[in-house]
Amino acid sequence: LRGFGGMLATCGLRNVGPASAEGWETYGVQGEISYTPASDVSRVRRWEGDRYRIQLSGLVREGYLFGPDLTMQRTWRTEFGADWIELEDCVTREGFRPEIHLQPYHWNFGLPFLNEKSRLYLTTDQVEARDEAAKAATWQTFCPPTSGFGEEVFFHSH
């Protein structure tokens, strides 16, 4: 987990949680995708009227011979001076066998990006609070910086 951190740590694509083994396959801690370099990386920066748009994209593959073959196309979008960022991931099974797809996002936001005026918008069908602390909170709004504040974890699914 030495590389786990930054603003976003993406877990998966086939494992979350502790390392495990099933048959001849092994699954690393929180999966492999966070430690896999991207290919086909591109950036687009352009003016549209008075708005300066920024887009970064890359393709990450989790696969090996006779094993899984999953790709994740990741695209970040924002614009100069914006108070928002947009993340779009598209995971595709390109291999010959069915695969489990698990992909938690560990967001690590803080000031000045996240504050009591911030709102989180997700396309999700179901939300489940992990524990009592999360059940007493709301996943879409935030509080100001608070000393000793504990984490609130919510599981989102489609």
PDB file of C-alpha atoms in Angstrom, residues 67-146:
ATOM      1  CA  GLY A  67      -5.996 -14.754 -17.587  1.00  0.00           C
ATOM      2  CA  PRO A  68      -8.197 -11.699 -17.351  1.00  0.00           C
ATOM      3  CA  ASP A  69      -8.178  -8.954 -19.930  1.00  0.00           C
ATOM      4  CA  LEU A  70      -9.909  -5.815 -18.671  1.00  0.00           C
ATOM      5  CA  THR A  71      -9.299  -2.274 -19.836  1.00  0.00           C
ATOM      6  CA  MET A  72     -10.277   0.954 -18.161  1.00  0.00           C
ATOM      7  CA  GLN A  73     -10.498   4.140 -20.209  1.00  0.00           C
ATOM      8  CA  ARG A  74     -10.228   7.054 -17.772  1.00  0.00           C
ATOM      9  CA  THR A  75     -11.021  10.651 -18.674  1.00  0.00           C
ATOM     10  CA  TRP A  76     -10.731  13.725 -16.440  1.00  0.00           C
ATOM     11  CA  ARG A  77     -12.396  16.988 -17.468  1.00  0.00           C
ATOM     12  CA  THR A  78     -12.442  20.512 -16.050  1.00  0.00           C
ATOM     13  CA  GLU A  79     -11.953  24.052 -17.188  1.00  0.00           C
ATOM     14  CA  PHE A  80      -9.759  26.902 -16.074  1.00  0.00           C
ATOM     15  CA  GLY A  81     -11.200  28.609 -12.987  1.00  0.00           C
ATOM     16  CA  ALA A  82     -13.882  25.945 -12.511  1.00  0.00           C
ATOM     17  CA  ASP A  83     -15.039  24.775  -9.104  1.00  0.00           C
ATOM     18  CA  TRP A  84     -15.646  21.257 -10.464  1.00  0.00           C
ATOM     19  CA  ILE A  85     -13.875  18.276 -11.991  1.00  0.00           C
ATOM     20  CA  GLU A  86     -15.440  15.390 -13.866  1.00  0.00           C
ATOM     21  CA  LEU A  87     -14.179  11.799 -13.912  1.00  0.00           C
ATOM     22  CA  GLU A  88     -15.441   9.216 -16.393  1.00  0.00           C
ATOM     23  CA  ASP A  89     -14.297   5.583 -16.327  1.00  0.00           C
ATOM     24  CA  CYS A  90     -15.327   2.957 -18.838  1.00  0.00           C
ATOM     25  CA  VAL A  91     -14.283  -0.641 -18.051  1.00  0.00           C
ATOM     26  CA  THR A  92     -14.405  -3.192 -20.861  1.00  0.00           C
ATOM     27  CA  ARG A  93     -13.896  -6.946 -20.712  1.00  0.00           C
ATOM     28  CA  GLU A  94     -11.777  -7.756 -23.726  1.00  0.00           C
ATOM     29  CA  GLY A  95     -10.886 -11.314 -22.742  1.00  0.00           C
ATOM     30  CA  PHE A  96     -12.579 -14.607 -23.471  1.00  0.00           C
ATOM     31  CA  ARG A  97     -13.890 -15.369 -19.997  1.00  0.00           C
ATOM     32  CA  PRO A  98     -16.420 -13.739 -17.664  1.00  0.00           C
ATOM     33  CA  GLU A  99     -14.861 -11.507 -14.985  1.00  0.00           C
ATOM     34  CA  ILE A 100     -15.873 -10.022 -11.695  1.00  0.00           C
ATOM     35  CA  HIS A 101     -15.631  -6.231 -11.760  1.00  0.00           C
ATOM     36  CA  LEU A 102     -15.017  -4.405  -8.468  1.00  0.00           C
ATOM     37  CA  GLN A 103     -13.959  -0.770  -8.517  1.00  0.00           C
ATOM     38  CA  PRO A 104     -14.075   1.302  -5.345  1.00  0.00           C
ATOM     39  CA  TYR A 105     -12.809   4.863  -5.387  1.00  0.00           C
ATOM     40  CA  HIS A 106     -10.935   6.198  -2.374  1.00  0.00           C
ATOM     41  CA  TRP A 107     -11.255   9.978  -2.626  1.00  0.00           C
ATOM     42  CA  ASN A 108      -8.970  12.020  -0.397  1.00  0.00           C
ATOM     43  CA  PHE A 109     -10.212  15.576  -0.705  1.00  0.00           C
ATOM     44  CA  GLY A 110      -9.444  18.452   1.587  1.00  0.00           C
ATOM     45  CA  LEU A 111      -9.293  22.208   1.690  1.00  0.00           C
ATOM     46  CA  PRO A 112      -9.507  24.244  -0.422  1.00  0.00           C
ATOM     47  CA  PHE A 113     -11.119  21.775  -2.840  1.00  0.00           C
ATOM     48  CA  LEU A 114     -13.645  20.411  -0.353  1.00  0.00           C
ATOM     49  CA  ASN A 115     -15.582  22.557   2.111  1.00  0.00           C
ATOM     50  CA  GLU A 116     -19.079  23.046   3.541  1.00  0.00           C
ATOM     51  CA  LYS A 117     -20.281  24.535   0.231  1.00  0.00           C
ATOM     52  CA  SER A 118     -19.226  21.450  -1.749  1.00  0.00           C
ATOM     53  CA  ARG A 119     -21.721  18.934  -3.110  1.00  0.00           C
ATOM     54  CA  LEU A 120     -21.089  15.460  -4.527  1.00  0.00           C
ATOM     55  CA  TYR A 121     -23.112  14.236  -7.511  1.00  0.00           C
ATOM     56  CA  LEU A 122     -22.930  10.581  -8.585  1.00  0.00           C
ATOM     57  CA  THR A 123     -24.916   8.387 -10.920  1.00  0.00           C
ATOM     58  CA  THR A 124     -25.734   5.610  -8.478  1.00  0.00           C
ATOM     59  CA  ASP A 125     -28.770   3.432  -7.821  1.00  0.00           C
ATOM     60  CA  GLN A 126     -28.175   2.375  -4.242  1.00  0.00           C
ATOM     61  CA  VAL A 127     -26.203   3.844  -1.335  1.00  0.00           C
ATOM     62  CA  GLU A 128     -25.364   1.970   1.849  1.00  0.00           C
ATOM     63  CA  ALA A 129     -23.664   3.505   4.879  1.00  0.00           C
ATOM     64  CA  ARG A 130     -20.817   1.354   6.229  1.00  0.00           C
ATOM     65  CA  ASP A 131     -21.389   2.034   9.919  1.00  0.00           C
ATOM     66  CA  GLU A 132     -23.323   4.115  12.468  1.00  0.00           C
ATOM     67  CA  ALA A 133     -21.179   7.227  11.864  1.00  0.00           C
ATOM     68  CA  ALA A 134     -22.048   7.145   8.171  1.00  0.00           C
ATOM     69  CA  LYS A 135     -25.727   6.408   8.854  1.00  0.00           C
ATOM     70  CA  ALA A 136     -25.896   9.651  10.845  1.00  0.00           C
ATOM     71  CA  ALA A 137     -24.378  11.634   7.941  1.00  0.00           C
ATOM     72  CA  THR A 138     -25.217  12.423   4.343  1.00  0.00           C
ATOM     73  CA  TRP A 139     -22.900  11.427   1.509  1.00  0.00           C
ATOM     74  CA  GLN A 140     -23.675  14.434  -0.702  1.00  0.00           C
ATOM     75  CA  THR A 141     -22.708  17.279   1.665  1.00  0.00           C
ATOM     76  CA  PHE A 142     -19.685  18.110   3.771  1.00  0.00           C
ATOM     77  CA  CYS A 143     -18.805  19.976   6.944  1.00  0.00           C
ATOM     78  CA  PRO A 144     -16.032  22.508   7.535  1.00  0.00           C
ATOM     79  CA  PRO A 145     -12.636  21.220   8.717  1.00  0.00           C
ATOM     80  CA  THR A 146     -13.142  19.595  12.120  1.00  0.00           C
TER      81      THR A 146
END
